[in-house]
Coordinates of C-alpha atoms and ligand atoms in Angstrom, one line a residue:
X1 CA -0.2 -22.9 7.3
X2 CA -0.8 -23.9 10.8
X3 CA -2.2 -22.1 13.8
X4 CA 0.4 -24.2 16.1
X5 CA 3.5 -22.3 13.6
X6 CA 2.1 -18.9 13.9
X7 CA 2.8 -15.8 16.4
X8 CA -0.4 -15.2 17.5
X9 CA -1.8 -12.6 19.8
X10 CA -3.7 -12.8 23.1
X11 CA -6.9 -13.1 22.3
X12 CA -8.3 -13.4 26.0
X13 CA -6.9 -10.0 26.9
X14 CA -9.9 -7.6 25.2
X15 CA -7.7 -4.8 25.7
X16 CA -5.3 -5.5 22.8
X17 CA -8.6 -4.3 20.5
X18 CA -7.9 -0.4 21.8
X19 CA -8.2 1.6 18.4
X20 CA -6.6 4.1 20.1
X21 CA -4.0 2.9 21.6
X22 CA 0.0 3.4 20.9
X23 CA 0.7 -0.2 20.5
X24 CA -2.2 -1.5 18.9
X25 CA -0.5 -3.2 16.0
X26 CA 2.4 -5.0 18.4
X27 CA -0.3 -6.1 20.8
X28 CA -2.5 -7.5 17.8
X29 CA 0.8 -9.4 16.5
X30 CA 1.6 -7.6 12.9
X31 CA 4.4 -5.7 13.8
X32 CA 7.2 -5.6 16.7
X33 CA 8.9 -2.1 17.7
X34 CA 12.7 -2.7 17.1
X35 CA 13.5 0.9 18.2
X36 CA 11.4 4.4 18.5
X37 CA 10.2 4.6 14.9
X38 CA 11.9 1.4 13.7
X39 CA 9.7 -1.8 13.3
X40 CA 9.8 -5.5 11.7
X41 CA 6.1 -6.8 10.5
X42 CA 5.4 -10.1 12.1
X43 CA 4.1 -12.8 9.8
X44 CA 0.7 -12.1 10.4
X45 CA 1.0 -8.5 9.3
X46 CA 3.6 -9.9 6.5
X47 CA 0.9 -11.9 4.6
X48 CA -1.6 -9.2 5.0
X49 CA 1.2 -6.5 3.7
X50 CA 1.9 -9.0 0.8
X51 CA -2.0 -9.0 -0.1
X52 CA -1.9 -4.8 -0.2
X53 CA 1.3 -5.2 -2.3
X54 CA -0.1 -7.6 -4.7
X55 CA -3.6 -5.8 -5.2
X56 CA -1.6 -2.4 -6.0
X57 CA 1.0 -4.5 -8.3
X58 CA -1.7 -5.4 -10.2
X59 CA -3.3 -2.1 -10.9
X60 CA -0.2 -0.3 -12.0
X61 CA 0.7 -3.1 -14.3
X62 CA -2.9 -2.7 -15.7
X63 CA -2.1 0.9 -16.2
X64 CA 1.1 -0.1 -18.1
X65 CA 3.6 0.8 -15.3
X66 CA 6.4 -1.2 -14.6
X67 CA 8.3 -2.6 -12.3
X68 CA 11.7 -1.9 -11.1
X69 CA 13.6 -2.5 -7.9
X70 CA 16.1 0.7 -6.8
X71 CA 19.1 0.6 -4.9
X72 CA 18.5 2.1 -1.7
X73 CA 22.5 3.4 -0.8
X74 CA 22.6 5.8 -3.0
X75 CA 25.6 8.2 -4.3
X76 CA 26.0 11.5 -3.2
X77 CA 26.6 12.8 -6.6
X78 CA 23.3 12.3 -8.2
X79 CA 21.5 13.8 -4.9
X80 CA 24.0 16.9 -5.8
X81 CA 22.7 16.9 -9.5
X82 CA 19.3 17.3 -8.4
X83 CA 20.6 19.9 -5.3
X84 CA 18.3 17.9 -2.7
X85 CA 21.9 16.8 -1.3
X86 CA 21.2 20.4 0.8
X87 CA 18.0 21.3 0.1
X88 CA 16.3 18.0 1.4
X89 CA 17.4 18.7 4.7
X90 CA 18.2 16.5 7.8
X91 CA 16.1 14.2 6.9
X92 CA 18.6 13.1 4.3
X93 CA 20.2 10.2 5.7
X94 CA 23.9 10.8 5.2
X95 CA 26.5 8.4 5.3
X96 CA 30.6 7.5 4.3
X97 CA 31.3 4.1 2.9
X98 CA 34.9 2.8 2.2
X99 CA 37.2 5.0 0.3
X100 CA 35.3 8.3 2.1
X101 CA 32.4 7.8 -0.5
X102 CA 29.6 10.1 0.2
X103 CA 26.2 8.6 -0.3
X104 CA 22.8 8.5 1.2
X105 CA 19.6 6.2 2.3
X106 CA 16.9 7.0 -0.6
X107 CA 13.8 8.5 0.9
X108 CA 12.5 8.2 -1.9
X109 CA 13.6 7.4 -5.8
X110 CA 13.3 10.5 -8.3
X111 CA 17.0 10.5 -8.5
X112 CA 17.4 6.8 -8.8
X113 CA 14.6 6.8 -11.9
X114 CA 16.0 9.8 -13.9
X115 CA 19.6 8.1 -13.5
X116 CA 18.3 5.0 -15.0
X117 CA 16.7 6.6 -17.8
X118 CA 19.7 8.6 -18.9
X119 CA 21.3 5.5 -19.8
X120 CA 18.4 3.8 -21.6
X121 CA 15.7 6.6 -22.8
X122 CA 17.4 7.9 -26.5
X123 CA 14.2 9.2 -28.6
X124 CA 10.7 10.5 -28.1
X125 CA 10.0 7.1 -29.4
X126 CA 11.2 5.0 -26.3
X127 CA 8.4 7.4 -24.3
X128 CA 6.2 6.7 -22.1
X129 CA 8.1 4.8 -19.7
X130 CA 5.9 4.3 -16.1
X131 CA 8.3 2.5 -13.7
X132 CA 7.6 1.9 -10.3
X133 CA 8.8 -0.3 -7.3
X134 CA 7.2 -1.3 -3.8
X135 CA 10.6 -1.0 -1.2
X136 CA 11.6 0.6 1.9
X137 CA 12.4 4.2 2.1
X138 CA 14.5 5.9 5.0
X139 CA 14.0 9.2 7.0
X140 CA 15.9 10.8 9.6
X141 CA 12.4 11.7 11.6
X142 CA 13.4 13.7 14.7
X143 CA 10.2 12.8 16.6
X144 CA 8.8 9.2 15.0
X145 CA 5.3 8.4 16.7
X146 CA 2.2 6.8 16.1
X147 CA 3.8 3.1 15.2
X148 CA 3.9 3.1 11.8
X149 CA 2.3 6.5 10.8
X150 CA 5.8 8.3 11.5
X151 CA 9.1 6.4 11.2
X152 CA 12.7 6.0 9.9
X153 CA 11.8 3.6 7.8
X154 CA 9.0 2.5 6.0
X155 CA 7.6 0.9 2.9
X156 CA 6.3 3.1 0.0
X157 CA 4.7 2.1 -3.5
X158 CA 6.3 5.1 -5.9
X159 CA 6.6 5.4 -9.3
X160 CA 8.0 7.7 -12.1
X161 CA 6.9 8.4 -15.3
X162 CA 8.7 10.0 -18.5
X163 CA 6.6 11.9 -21.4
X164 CA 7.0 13.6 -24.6
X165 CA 4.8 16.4 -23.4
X166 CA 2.8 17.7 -20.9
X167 CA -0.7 16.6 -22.4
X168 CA 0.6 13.1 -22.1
X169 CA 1.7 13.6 -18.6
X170 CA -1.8 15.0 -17.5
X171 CA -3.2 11.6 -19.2
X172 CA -0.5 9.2 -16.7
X173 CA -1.6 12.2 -14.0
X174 CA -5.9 11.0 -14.6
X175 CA -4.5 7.4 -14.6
X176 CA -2.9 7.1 -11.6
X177 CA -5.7 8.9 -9.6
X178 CA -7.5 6.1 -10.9
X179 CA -5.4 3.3 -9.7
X180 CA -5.1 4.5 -6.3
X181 CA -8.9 5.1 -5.9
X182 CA -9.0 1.4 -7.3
X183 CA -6.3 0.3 -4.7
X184 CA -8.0 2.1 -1.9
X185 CA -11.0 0.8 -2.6
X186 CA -9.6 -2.6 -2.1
X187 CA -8.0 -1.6 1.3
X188 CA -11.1 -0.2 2.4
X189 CA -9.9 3.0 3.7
X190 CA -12.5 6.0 1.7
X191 CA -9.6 8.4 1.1
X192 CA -10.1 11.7 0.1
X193 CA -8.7 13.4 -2.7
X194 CA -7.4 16.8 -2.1
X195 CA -5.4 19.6 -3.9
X196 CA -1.4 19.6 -2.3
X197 CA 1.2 21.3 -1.8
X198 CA 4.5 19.8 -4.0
X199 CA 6.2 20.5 -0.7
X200 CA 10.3 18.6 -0.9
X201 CA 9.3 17.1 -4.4
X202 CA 8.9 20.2 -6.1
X203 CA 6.7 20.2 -9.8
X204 CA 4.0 22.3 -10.7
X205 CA 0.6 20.8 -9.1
X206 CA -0.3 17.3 -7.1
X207 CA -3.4 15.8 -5.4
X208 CA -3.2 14.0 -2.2
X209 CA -5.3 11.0 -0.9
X210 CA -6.2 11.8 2.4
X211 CA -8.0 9.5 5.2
X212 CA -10.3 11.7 7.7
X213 CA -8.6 10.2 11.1
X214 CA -7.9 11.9 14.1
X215 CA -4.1 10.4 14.6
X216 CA -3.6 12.4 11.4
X217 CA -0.9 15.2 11.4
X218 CA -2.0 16.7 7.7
X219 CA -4.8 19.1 7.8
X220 CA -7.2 19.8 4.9
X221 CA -10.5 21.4 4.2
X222 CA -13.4 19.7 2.3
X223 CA -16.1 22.0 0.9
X224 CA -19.8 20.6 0.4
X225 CA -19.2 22.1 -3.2
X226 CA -16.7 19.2 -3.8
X227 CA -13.8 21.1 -3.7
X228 CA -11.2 19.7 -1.0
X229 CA -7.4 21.2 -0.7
X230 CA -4.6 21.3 2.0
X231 CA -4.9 23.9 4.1
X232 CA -1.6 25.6 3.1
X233 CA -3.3 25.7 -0.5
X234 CA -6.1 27.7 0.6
X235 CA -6.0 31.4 -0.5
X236 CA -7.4 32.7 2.3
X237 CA -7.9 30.8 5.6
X238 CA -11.3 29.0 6.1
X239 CA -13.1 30.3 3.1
X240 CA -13.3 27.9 0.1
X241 CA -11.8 28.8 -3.1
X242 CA -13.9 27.8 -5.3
X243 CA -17.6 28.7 -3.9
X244 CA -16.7 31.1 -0.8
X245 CA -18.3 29.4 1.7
X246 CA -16.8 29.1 5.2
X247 CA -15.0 25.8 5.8
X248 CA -13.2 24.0 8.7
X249 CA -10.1 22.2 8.5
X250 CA -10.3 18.3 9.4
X251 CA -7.4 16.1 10.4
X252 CA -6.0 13.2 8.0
X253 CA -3.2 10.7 7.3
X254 CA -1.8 11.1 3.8
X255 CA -2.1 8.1 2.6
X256 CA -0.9 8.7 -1.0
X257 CA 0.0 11.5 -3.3
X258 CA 0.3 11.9 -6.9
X259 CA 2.9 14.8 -8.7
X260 CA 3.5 16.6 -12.1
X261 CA 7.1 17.5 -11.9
X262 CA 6.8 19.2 -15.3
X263 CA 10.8 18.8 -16.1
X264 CA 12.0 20.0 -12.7
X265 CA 14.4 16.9 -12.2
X266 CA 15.0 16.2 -16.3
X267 CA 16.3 19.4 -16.6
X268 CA 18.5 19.7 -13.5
X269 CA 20.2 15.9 -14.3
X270 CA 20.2 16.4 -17.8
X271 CA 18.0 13.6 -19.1
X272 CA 17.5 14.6 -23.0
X273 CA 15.9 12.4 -25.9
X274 CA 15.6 13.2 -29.6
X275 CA 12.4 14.9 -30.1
X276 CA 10.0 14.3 -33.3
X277 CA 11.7 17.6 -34.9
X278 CA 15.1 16.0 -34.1
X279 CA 15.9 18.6 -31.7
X280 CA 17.1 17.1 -28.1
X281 CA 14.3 17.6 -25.0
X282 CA 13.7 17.3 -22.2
X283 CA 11.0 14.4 -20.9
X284 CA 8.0 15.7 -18.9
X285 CA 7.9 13.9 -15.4
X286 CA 5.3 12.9 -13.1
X287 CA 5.9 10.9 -9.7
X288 CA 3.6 9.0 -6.9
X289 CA 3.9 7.6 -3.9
X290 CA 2.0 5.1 -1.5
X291 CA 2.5 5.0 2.0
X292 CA 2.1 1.2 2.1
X293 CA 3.2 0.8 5.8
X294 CA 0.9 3.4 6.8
X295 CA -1.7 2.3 4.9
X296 CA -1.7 -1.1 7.3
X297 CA -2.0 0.9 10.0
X298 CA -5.1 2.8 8.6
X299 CA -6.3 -0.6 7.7
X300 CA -6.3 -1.7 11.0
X301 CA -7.2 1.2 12.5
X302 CA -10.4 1.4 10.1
X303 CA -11.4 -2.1 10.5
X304 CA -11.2 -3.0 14.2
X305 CA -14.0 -4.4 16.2
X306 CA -14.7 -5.7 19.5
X307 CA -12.8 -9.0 18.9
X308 CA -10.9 -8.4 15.9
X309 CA -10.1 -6.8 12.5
X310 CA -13.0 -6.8 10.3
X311 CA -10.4 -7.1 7.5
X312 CA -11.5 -6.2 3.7
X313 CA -11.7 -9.4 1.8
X314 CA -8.9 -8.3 -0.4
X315 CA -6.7 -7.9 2.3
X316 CA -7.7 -10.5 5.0
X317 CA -4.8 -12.8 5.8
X318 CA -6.5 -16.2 5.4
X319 CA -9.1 -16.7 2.1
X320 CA -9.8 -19.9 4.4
X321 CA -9.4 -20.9 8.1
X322 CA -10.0 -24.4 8.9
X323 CA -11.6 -25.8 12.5
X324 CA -11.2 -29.0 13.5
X325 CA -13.5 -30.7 15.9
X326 CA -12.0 -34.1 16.8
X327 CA -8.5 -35.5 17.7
X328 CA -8.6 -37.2 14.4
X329 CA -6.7 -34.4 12.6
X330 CA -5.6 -36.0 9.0
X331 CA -8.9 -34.8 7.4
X332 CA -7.7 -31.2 7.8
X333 CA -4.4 -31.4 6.9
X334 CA -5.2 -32.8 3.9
X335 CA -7.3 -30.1 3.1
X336 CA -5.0 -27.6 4.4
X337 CA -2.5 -29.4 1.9
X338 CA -4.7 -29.4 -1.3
X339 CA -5.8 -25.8 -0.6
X340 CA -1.9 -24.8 -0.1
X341 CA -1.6 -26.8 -3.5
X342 CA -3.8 -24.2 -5.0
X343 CA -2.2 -20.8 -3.7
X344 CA -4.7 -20.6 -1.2
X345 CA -4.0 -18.6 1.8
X346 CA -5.2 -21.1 4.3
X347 CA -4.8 -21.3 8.2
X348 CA -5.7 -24.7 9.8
X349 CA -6.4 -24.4 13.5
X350 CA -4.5 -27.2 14.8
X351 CA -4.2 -26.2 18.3
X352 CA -5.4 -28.5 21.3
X353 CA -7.3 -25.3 22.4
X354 CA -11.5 -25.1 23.2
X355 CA -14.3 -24.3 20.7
X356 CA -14.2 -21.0 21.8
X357 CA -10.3 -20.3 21.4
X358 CA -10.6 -21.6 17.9
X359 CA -13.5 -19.3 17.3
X360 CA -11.9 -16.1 18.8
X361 CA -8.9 -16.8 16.1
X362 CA -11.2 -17.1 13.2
X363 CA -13.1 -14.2 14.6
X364 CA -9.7 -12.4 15.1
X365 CA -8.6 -13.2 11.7
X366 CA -11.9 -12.8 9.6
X367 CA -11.7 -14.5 6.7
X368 CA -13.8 -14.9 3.5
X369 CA -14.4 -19.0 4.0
X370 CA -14.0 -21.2 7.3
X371 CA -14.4 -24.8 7.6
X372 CA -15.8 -26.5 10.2
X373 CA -15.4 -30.2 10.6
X374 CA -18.3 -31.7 12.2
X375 CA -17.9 -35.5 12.7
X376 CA -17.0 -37.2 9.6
X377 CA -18.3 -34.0 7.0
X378 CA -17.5 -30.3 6.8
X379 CA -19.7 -26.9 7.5
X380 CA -19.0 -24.2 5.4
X381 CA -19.3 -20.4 6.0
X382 CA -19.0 -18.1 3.5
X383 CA -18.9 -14.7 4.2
X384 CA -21.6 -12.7 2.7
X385 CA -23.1 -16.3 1.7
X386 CA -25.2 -18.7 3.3
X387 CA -23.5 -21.5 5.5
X388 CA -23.4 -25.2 3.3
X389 CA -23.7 -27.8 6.0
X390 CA -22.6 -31.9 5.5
X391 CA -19.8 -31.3 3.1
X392 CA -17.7 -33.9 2.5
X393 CA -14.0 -33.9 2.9
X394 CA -13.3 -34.5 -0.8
X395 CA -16.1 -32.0 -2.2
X396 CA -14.3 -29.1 0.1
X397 CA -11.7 -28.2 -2.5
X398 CA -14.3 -27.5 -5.6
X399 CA -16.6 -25.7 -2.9
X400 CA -13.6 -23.4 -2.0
X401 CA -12.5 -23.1 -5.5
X402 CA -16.2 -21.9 -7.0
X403 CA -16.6 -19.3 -4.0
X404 CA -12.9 -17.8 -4.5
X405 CA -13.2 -18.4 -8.0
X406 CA -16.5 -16.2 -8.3
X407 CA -14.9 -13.6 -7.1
X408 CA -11.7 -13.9 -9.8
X409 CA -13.8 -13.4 -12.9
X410 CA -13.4 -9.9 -13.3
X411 CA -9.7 -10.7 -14.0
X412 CA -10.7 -11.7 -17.6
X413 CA -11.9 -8.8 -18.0
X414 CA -9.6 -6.5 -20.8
X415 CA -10.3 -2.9 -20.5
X416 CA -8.0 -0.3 -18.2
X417 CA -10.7 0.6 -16.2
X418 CA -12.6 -3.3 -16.0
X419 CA -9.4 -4.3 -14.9
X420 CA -8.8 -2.0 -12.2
X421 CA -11.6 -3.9 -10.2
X422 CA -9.9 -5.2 -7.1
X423 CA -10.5 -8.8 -8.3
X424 CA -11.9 -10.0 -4.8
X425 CA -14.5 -7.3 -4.6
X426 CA -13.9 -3.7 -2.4
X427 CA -14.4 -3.2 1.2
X428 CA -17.6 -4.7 2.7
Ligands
ZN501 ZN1 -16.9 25.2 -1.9

């Protein structure tokens, strides 16, 4: 890829880096506001959303999830089986199509996952089933604010799991906690994990991951004893439940939340397989969701400095930018085109733009290798690593490979929890 292609912000104007500010992410170039609460992602904040995708794909298909991709126009008739057509209220996006069918925009996909299973879940045998998708999810917010923290539509990572019994539902319960510290982790963002309420999901008991931020609406409490809860799940207002002691609430932005639905929604839709003593039951549930386009925002928010995004290494845009130093440009686009080649997320600078342009966009952009070309060789910077000087043009590709590579080998690795290791390494 080349600098020349991209939308890129302003990097001369210092005030675009305002961590505060209600437009930070349009003025940095990853998203642009289509309407109040409504917003594409630019490329930039495309290939960085891919790399959060991909890193949390990979966990849940280490904890034997799968995936699935839902209709998002859905009929009105199964939101009526699970009687969220009323309950879920106006933010239920409601709508006619042709022939005066009622249907709605899924908000999210409980209803979608229990209809599927009806038609392909017959005995305790065919359980557990995990599925999950990464897609956009529509809400009728009254008052969307904060960019991407409250909208109409947004991207969430959910799934929904099916079990013979509760015990194995507390296990896929453990699990996912576990991949969504892991993916966390890899987004940098230390997310607390708190005790919920099951609020328009409904289910018996659910844990949120919450980030301490002050743009966040949730409120929770977090006792030195350990114990952390929402603040409508405390017992008594500002006293911990579990030790007593006096605690203050703190502001957050839910990032993620995890649910035991027990068999709220297998019971109300009638999704029955034949049990080990032949008698037909009812599969246990559990569901959770991501906030993915949110967790950009927290990202960004988290990882900001005084001339750019500090981006995790996971989730940086470029694994390698590339500067050029002469007018002789056909060393670096070779390079750019071998790297490519490899699946490497490359940005060649190939703008006629001074030393210190070019170094405000790598800056900007912050990623884990850049290459400098200096005269006829190559500097290299590794982040973290010491800086290899007089490389030549051909000896760049195995150079990039061994320091990417290095941080791939945990990808062999075969246990659960080995292979929940974000493979490039957490948050620096
Ligand atoms: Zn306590």
């Amino acid at each position: 890829m080349f600098a020349s292609h991209m939308i890129l912000p302003d990097l001369r104007n210092q005030s675009i880096f305002d961590r505060l500010s209600p437009t930070l992410l349009s003025d940095l170039g990853l998203i642009h506001k289509g309407a109040a609460g409504r917003f594409s992602l630019l490329p930039l904040g495309t290939l960085i959303f891919e790399r959060m995708k991909k890193i949390h794909r990979r966990n849940m298909l280490a904890a034997g999830a799968i995936e699935a991709t839902f209709l998002s126009l859905a009929p009105a008739d199964t939101w009526r089986e699970s009687g969220r057509w009323d309950s879920f209220g106006p933010a239920l996006i409601k709508t006619k199509l042709h022939g005066d069918q009622a249907a709605c925009l899924n908000p999210t996909h409980e209803e979608a996952a229990v209809t599927i299973m009806r038609d392909w879940l017959t005995s305790y045998r065919d359980l557990p089933k995990n599925l999950f998708c990464i897609q956009k999810v529509y809400r009728d917010e009254p008052r969307p604010k904060s960019q991407l923290l409250r909208t109409h539509e947004f991207v969430m990572a959910d799934s929904y799991s099916f079990h013979q019994d509760s015990s194995d539902a507390d296990t896929c319960y453990q699990k996912m906690q576990d991949v969504f510290s892991t993916t966390f982790a890899a987004y940098g963002l230390p997310c607390q994990i708190i005790h919920a309420d099951n609020g328009l999901i409904g289910g018996s008991r659910s844990v949120e991951f919450q980030l301490p931020h002050e743009l966040g609406e949730s409120r929770f409490v977090a006792c030195s004893c350990g114990y952390a809860a929402d603040v409508s799940v405390l017992r008594k207002e500002g006293i911990c439940n579990e030790c007593g002691e006096e605690i203050e609430a703190i502001k957050g932005i839910e990032l993620g939340h995890i649910f035991h639905l027990e068999t709220t929604y297998s019971a109300k839709m009638s999704l029955r397989v034949r049990g080990q003593n032949n008698k037909m039951q009812h599969p246990v549930m559990g569901c959770t969701g991501i906030g993915m386009t949110r967790s950009l925002q927290s990202i960004v928010m988290s990882h900001l400095k005084e001339s750019g995004v500090a981006w995790p290494k996971a989730v940086a845009p470029f694994d390698v930018v590339i500067q050029s130093d002469s007018n002789e440009k056909s060393q670096m686009i070779g390079i750019e085109a071998n790297l490519a080649a490899k699946g490497v997320s490359v940005l060649a600078d190939d703008r006629d733009v001074s030393k210190a342009a070019q170094n405000a966009l790598t800056d900007f952009t912050s990623p884990p290798i850049v290459l400098k070309q200096v005269g006829a060789h190559w500097d290299a910077v590794a982040k973290g690593n010491s800086v290899e000087t007089g490389i030549s043009a051909e000896a760049v590709l195995p150079y990039v490979d061994a320091i990417l590579l290095a941080g791939q080998k945990s990808q062999q690795k075969q246990t659960f929890a080995e292979r929940l290791e974000p493979f490039d390494g957490a948050a620096e």
